[in-house]
Amino acid sequence: ICRGDSQLCRQKAAVYSLDVEANPPERIFKLIDQVNPSIFCIHATNYKQALYLKSPEIPTPENFDRLLDKFGGATFSAEPDSWNLDMDAQNPSDANETYRYEYGAPVQTEDAFLRLPSPVVSSWCSDANPAGFLVNQATKCIRSVSVEKCDSIQALSMLFYINSSILASVFQVNITVQSIVVQSLNGMRTLLSRSDVLRLPMVLDGLCINAVLGVNYHITHTDTGEIIEAAAAFVLGAISKEALSIEQSFEISFTQKNTQPVPLSGNPGYVVGLPVRAGSRPQGYPFPAGFLFAALALSSNKHSQLTILQSTSTQDCLAAQGARAPVLFGYNMISGCKLRITAAMKCQPLAQTLLDVLKGQSFPEYVASFGNSQAQDVLDWVPITQLHISEQMMSITLQSSCQIPVSLGIEVKWAKYGSLVNPQARIVNVTATITTTTLKQLPSGKERIIPITSSVVFTDISSPAEPAYKAWPTINIKLPFDFFYPFV
């Protein structure tokens, strides 16, 4: 992992190695100076204009004589009027260096990196795992403890997780304490009213109190990758003297400034029981469908989810308008209502009302293929195919008739994606089918009740795994001159 000006000869590089002799094995971190492997090496960038192509000056009647004097001879110099030959002078840009992170780059602090302990080889915690920028993570690991020495175990103290500032801009960003939750021995949790009081682990009545059981980091950044805020929420608890180890949980999330965090339904694949994420392209968007970028999901429904009609206790379709239930991944669902039709009802308003009941006010156009698909990743969004099917229904003897929607069926096809050891659920196709029926005019004073249904079906279309090898075909033939016969 390199950091610094890629045009210079030497760069700071983070080198990781695994100490297999330690028990448990540990990841070792070193920060070294690495020589740039490029053939052409720039020791000092003292002429910034040489790093990019400058547009030539176009001759005009006003500058022609000057350009002729400068470039009209057999030879001319392309050097600037003044060169900066002070090789030891500090580059002003380096003095006010701004740390702009790229996706996955370790979040740097004063001494090393922002720690996000995680299990490495076994379930034991390793504190050498750095948090990656924009990589939402949640880990759990086991920590060996001793109640008598709990006040000297760094990983049990709040200071271990907030005492280093993040290298983010000209001014370093301190990690503030957002909240503190205290957990008792029986698991009951209490939110403290004040989070500005530092609680350090200590031994009291044979217990180790104020030990860190969980840390939740929240990082706020700009659209250019600059970290501007960092906060940590702690869960502190008591450890009994009989305990030889505890389980700690760690989590980190990132939010862009002036934006609302988008709830995910998996990372990356969908998780069974979480909502299917959906969105629409804003109306009047000037670009074609191939250039949606961040437009997707910006004009989506309230929760950026795919929803269906929610059944109510009255089962009245006209009263149930607006009641929606989120489509949960992997859950086949069916809901419905009853529609009471009278002769006084107008066909077209009734058809539009039923369509709104089935599809909702803002039916999405796209569904996220992964649970963590971002709006700017155009290829990660699957368009919803909408079909209309007509069927002949009741035959009531009067003159006029109309088509009204009676059901909405959503089929979500998904497949296992990635490694066979840890496959991820990925949506590959979504089809929404509206079924309409012919309804003829009712006689005056008559009424009829018809059912309106909405359903969702999830279909796994994963191909069966190919075997690692195929058996050779058995060949039982007689070779010339009985050379191998009777061997197969």
mmCIF file of C-alpha atoms in Angstrom, residues 96-283:
data_model
loop_
_atom_site.group_PDB
_atom_site.id
_atom_site.type_symbol
_atom_site.label_atom_id
_atom_site.label_comp_id
_atom_site.label_asym_id
_atom_site.label_seq_id
_atom_site.Cartn_x
_atom_site.Cartn_y
_atom_site.Cartn_z
ATOM 1 C CA ASN A 96 -0.393 21.635 3.567
ATOM 2 C CA GLU A 97 -0.928 18.118 2.260
ATOM 3 C CA THR A 98 -4.551 17.054 2.145
ATOM 4 C CA TYR A 99 -5.251 13.364 2.664
ATOM 5 C CA ARG A 100 -7.793 12.314 0.099
ATOM 6 C CA TYR A 101 -8.509 8.624 0.365
ATOM 7 C CA GLU A 102 -9.418 6.206 -2.372
ATOM 8 C CA TYR A 103 -11.785 3.280 -1.906
ATOM 9 C CA GLY A 104 -10.214 0.543 0.208
ATOM 10 C CA ALA A 105 -7.183 2.606 1.271
ATOM 11 C CA PRO A 106 -6.317 2.182 4.970
ATOM 12 C CA VAL A 107 -7.460 5.087 7.137
ATOM 13 C CA GLN A 108 -4.229 6.521 8.536
ATOM 14 C CA THR A 109 -3.678 7.914 12.002
ATOM 15 C CA GLU A 110 -0.763 9.636 13.710
ATOM 16 C CA ASP A 111 0.983 6.425 14.681
ATOM 17 C CA ALA A 112 -0.348 3.846 12.208
ATOM 18 C CA PHE A 113 -3.879 3.088 11.039
ATOM 19 C CA LEU A 114 -7.377 3.192 12.461
ATOM 20 C CA ARG A 115 -7.741 -0.122 14.257
ATOM 21 C CA LEU A 116 -10.604 -2.467 13.493
ATOM 22 C CA PRO A 117 -9.769 -5.686 15.386
ATOM 23 C CA SER A 118 -10.818 -8.871 13.646
ATOM 24 C CA PRO A 119 -10.060 -12.587 13.725
ATOM 25 C CA VAL A 120 -7.162 -13.593 11.488
ATOM 26 C CA VAL A 121 -6.353 -17.297 11.608
ATOM 27 C CA SER A 122 -8.528 -18.328 14.545
ATOM 28 C CA SER A 123 -11.301 -16.496 16.372
ATOM 29 C CA TRP A 124 -8.840 -14.507 18.506
ATOM 30 C CA CYS A 125 -8.668 -10.749 17.989
ATOM 31 C CA SER A 126 -5.881 -9.222 15.939
ATOM 32 C CA ASP A 127 -5.403 -5.470 16.432
ATOM 33 C CA ALA A 128 -3.289 -5.093 13.278
ATOM 34 C CA ASN A 129 -6.290 -5.009 10.939
ATOM 35 C CA PRO A 130 -6.682 -1.492 9.432
ATOM 36 C CA ALA A 131 -10.042 0.009 8.523
ATOM 37 C CA GLY A 132 -10.443 0.557 4.772
ATOM 38 C CA PHE A 133 -11.931 3.800 3.452
ATOM 39 C CA LEU A 134 -15.592 3.382 2.377
ATOM 40 C CA VAL A 135 -15.459 -0.315 3.325
ATOM 41 C CA ASN A 136 -18.292 -0.944 5.782
ATOM 42 C CA GLN A 137 -17.240 -3.785 8.059
ATOM 43 C CA ALA A 138 -18.589 -5.633 11.052
ATOM 44 C CA THR A 139 -16.371 -8.084 12.914
ATOM 45 C CA LYS A 140 -16.471 -10.185 16.072
ATOM 46 C CA CYS A 141 -13.526 -11.821 17.799
ATOM 47 C CA ILE A 142 -12.458 -13.369 21.099
ATOM 48 C CA ARG A 143 -10.134 -11.529 23.489
ATOM 49 C CA SER A 144 -8.202 -13.240 26.271
ATOM 50 C CA VAL A 145 -8.669 -11.361 29.558
ATOM 51 C CA SER A 146 -7.581 -11.482 33.170
ATOM 52 C CA VAL A 147 -9.754 -9.584 35.639
ATOM 53 C CA GLU A 148 -6.805 -8.867 37.926
ATOM 54 C CA LYS A 149 -4.945 -7.141 35.065
ATOM 55 C CA CYS A 150 -7.895 -5.689 33.166
ATOM 56 C CA ASP A 151 -6.842 -2.096 33.861
ATOM 57 C CA SER A 152 -3.561 -2.736 32.018
ATOM 58 C CA ILE A 153 -5.052 -4.459 28.940
ATOM 59 C CA GLN A 154 -5.091 -1.766 26.251
ATOM 60 C CA ALA A 155 -7.771 -3.399 24.104
ATOM 61 C CA LEU A 156 -10.265 -3.104 26.989
ATOM 62 C CA SER A 157 -9.819 0.660 27.297
ATOM 63 C CA MET A 158 -11.680 3.380 25.384
ATOM 64 C CA LEU A 159 -8.385 5.236 24.925
ATOM 65 C CA PHE A 160 -7.053 2.436 22.742
ATOM 66 C CA TYR A 161 -9.638 3.302 20.072
ATOM 67 C CA ILE A 162 -9.763 7.124 20.247
ATOM 68 C CA ASN A 163 -6.301 8.284 21.324
ATOM 69 C CA SER A 164 -4.970 8.707 17.750
ATOM 70 C CA SER A 165 -6.122 11.423 15.381
ATOM 71 C CA ILE A 166 -6.968 10.577 11.768
ATOM 72 C CA LEU A 167 -4.771 12.095 9.070
ATOM 73 C CA ALA A 168 -7.444 13.787 7.020
ATOM 74 C CA SER A 169 -6.575 17.366 6.067
ATOM 75 C CA VAL A 170 -4.389 20.254 7.112
ATOM 76 C CA PHE A 171 -5.893 19.757 10.574
ATOM 77 C CA GLN A 172 -6.077 16.232 11.936
ATOM 78 C CA VAL A 173 -9.504 14.856 12.816
ATOM 79 C CA ASN A 174 -9.985 13.713 16.388
ATOM 80 C CA ILE A 175 -12.232 10.739 17.130
ATOM 81 C CA THR A 176 -15.047 11.951 19.358
ATOM 82 C CA VAL A 177 -17.165 9.776 21.648
ATOM 83 C CA GLN A 178 -20.698 9.718 20.262
ATOM 84 C CA SER A 179 -22.385 7.581 22.914
ATOM 85 C CA ILE A 180 -21.642 5.147 25.733
ATOM 86 C CA VAL A 181 -23.846 2.182 26.558
ATOM 87 C CA VAL A 182 -23.215 0.196 29.742
ATOM 88 C CA GLN A 183 -24.082 -3.515 29.757
ATOM 89 C CA SER A 184 -24.643 -5.423 32.976
ATOM 90 C CA LEU A 185 -23.661 -9.033 33.646
ATOM 91 C CA ASN A 186 -27.176 -10.223 32.763
ATOM 92 C CA GLY A 187 -27.075 -8.433 29.387
ATOM 93 C CA MET A 188 -29.232 -5.391 30.227
ATOM 94 C CA ARG A 189 -28.027 -2.227 28.503
ATOM 95 C CA THR A 190 -28.326 1.385 29.661
ATOM 96 C CA LEU A 191 -27.487 4.493 27.616
ATOM 97 C CA LEU A 192 -25.506 7.028 29.638
ATOM 98 C CA SER A 193 -26.709 10.610 29.570
ATOM 99 C CA ARG A 194 -23.179 11.959 29.166
ATOM 100 C CA SER A 195 -20.649 10.740 26.634
ATOM 101 C CA ASP A 196 -17.884 13.245 27.400
ATOM 102 C CA VAL A 197 -16.775 11.390 30.529
ATOM 103 C CA LEU A 198 -13.993 8.917 29.853
ATOM 104 C CA ARG A 199 -14.610 5.590 31.606
ATOM 105 C CA LEU A 200 -11.510 3.445 31.990
ATOM 106 C CA PRO A 201 -11.484 -0.241 33.008
ATOM 107 C CA MET A 202 -10.887 -0.930 36.688
ATOM 108 C CA VAL A 203 -11.210 -3.748 39.198
ATOM 109 C CA LEU A 204 -14.110 -3.384 41.643
ATOM 110 C CA ASP A 205 -15.455 -6.097 43.964
ATOM 111 C CA GLY A 206 -13.845 -8.857 41.937
ATOM 112 C CA LEU A 207 -15.254 -7.520 38.657
ATOM 113 C CA CYS A 208 -13.618 -5.713 35.778
ATOM 114 C CA ILE A 209 -15.950 -2.813 34.975
ATOM 115 C CA ASN A 210 -15.943 -0.378 32.042
ATOM 116 C CA ALA A 211 -14.342 -2.951 29.745
ATOM 117 C CA VAL A 212 -14.892 -2.321 26.028
ATOM 118 C CA LEU A 213 -17.253 -4.932 24.579
ATOM 119 C CA GLY A 214 -18.002 -3.169 21.305
ATOM 120 C CA VAL A 215 -16.971 -0.166 19.209
ATOM 121 C CA ASN A 216 -18.948 1.379 16.358
ATOM 122 C CA TYR A 217 -17.046 3.917 14.237
ATOM 123 C CA HIS A 218 -18.859 6.408 12.005
ATOM 124 C CA ILE A 219 -16.799 8.383 9.482
ATOM 125 C CA THR A 220 -18.077 11.430 7.573
ATOM 126 C CA HIS A 221 -16.279 12.356 4.355
ATOM 127 C CA THR A 222 -16.573 14.704 1.388
ATOM 128 C CA ASP A 223 -17.229 13.719 -2.208
ATOM 129 C CA THR A 224 -13.486 14.130 -2.902
ATOM 130 C CA GLY A 225 -12.486 11.500 -0.338
ATOM 131 C CA GLU A 226 -11.476 13.814 2.522
ATOM 132 C CA ILE A 227 -12.430 12.740 6.047
ATOM 133 C CA ILE A 228 -13.962 15.604 8.030
ATOM 134 C CA GLU A 229 -15.519 13.911 11.094
ATOM 135 C CA ALA A 230 -15.005 10.726 13.064
ATOM 136 C CA ALA A 231 -17.074 9.420 15.961
ATOM 137 C CA ALA A 232 -17.143 6.241 18.025
ATOM 138 C CA ALA A 233 -19.982 4.652 19.983
ATOM 139 C CA PHE A 234 -18.937 2.315 22.812
ATOM 140 C CA VAL A 235 -20.511 -0.591 24.628
ATOM 141 C CA LEU A 236 -18.892 -1.048 28.037
ATOM 142 C CA GLY A 237 -19.520 -3.974 30.315
ATOM 143 C CA ALA A 238 -18.479 -5.871 33.399
ATOM 144 C CA ILE A 239 -16.377 -9.047 33.348
ATOM 145 C CA SER A 240 -16.590 -11.596 36.119
ATOM 146 C CA LYS A 241 -13.439 -13.109 37.580
ATOM 147 C CA GLU A 242 -14.418 -16.548 36.251
ATOM 148 C CA ALA A 243 -14.234 -15.347 32.635
ATOM 149 C CA LEU A 244 -11.048 -16.195 30.762
ATOM 150 C CA SER A 245 -12.099 -14.504 27.518
ATOM 151 C CA ILE A 246 -14.757 -12.172 26.138
ATOM 152 C CA GLU A 247 -16.272 -11.552 22.722
ATOM 153 C CA GLN A 248 -15.811 -8.069 21.285
ATOM 154 C CA SER A 249 -17.682 -6.619 18.302
ATOM 155 C CA PHE A 250 -16.461 -3.860 15.991
ATOM 156 C CA GLU A 251 -18.187 -1.993 13.196
ATOM 157 C CA ILE A 252 -17.377 0.924 10.901
ATOM 158 C CA SER A 253 -19.600 2.864 8.493
ATOM 159 C CA PHE A 254 -19.076 5.814 6.162
ATOM 160 C CA THR A 255 -21.427 8.654 5.205
ATOM 161 C CA GLN A 256 -20.847 11.392 2.655
ATOM 162 C CA LYS A 257 -21.348 14.962 3.862
ATOM 163 C CA ASN A 258 -24.820 16.454 3.287
ATOM 164 C CA THR A 259 -26.274 13.096 2.283
ATOM 165 C CA GLN A 260 -28.500 10.634 4.073
ATOM 166 C CA PRO A 261 -27.063 7.150 4.684
ATOM 167 C CA VAL A 262 -28.664 4.537 2.430
ATOM 168 C CA PRO A 263 -29.682 1.353 4.253
ATOM 169 C CA LEU A 264 -28.077 -1.737 2.741
ATOM 170 C CA SER A 265 -29.547 -5.210 2.456
ATOM 171 C CA GLY A 266 -26.302 -7.149 2.349
ATOM 172 C CA ASN A 267 -22.612 -6.664 1.651
ATOM 173 C CA PRO A 268 -22.352 -7.508 -1.134
ATOM 174 C CA GLY A 269 -25.032 -10.189 -1.641
ATOM 175 C CA TYR A 270 -28.605 -9.909 -0.382
ATOM 176 C CA VAL A 271 -29.433 -11.307 3.044
ATOM 177 C CA VAL A 272 -32.660 -13.294 3.420
ATOM 178 C CA GLY A 273 -35.279 -11.215 5.212
ATOM 179 C CA LEU A 274 -33.881 -7.776 4.315
ATOM 180 C CA PRO A 275 -35.746 -5.428 1.924
ATOM 181 C CA VAL A 276 -35.123 -5.489 -1.817
ATOM 182 C CA ARG A 277 -33.611 -2.108 -2.714
ATOM 183 C CA ALA A 278 -35.143 -0.244 -5.639
ATOM 184 C CA GLY A 279 -35.244 3.168 -7.278
ATOM 185 C CA SER A 280 -36.242 5.192 -10.319
ATOM 186 C CA ARG A 281 -34.659 7.588 -12.756
ATOM 187 C CA PRO A 282 -35.677 11.198 -12.050
ATOM 188 C CA GLN A 283 -38.163 12.706 -14.460
#
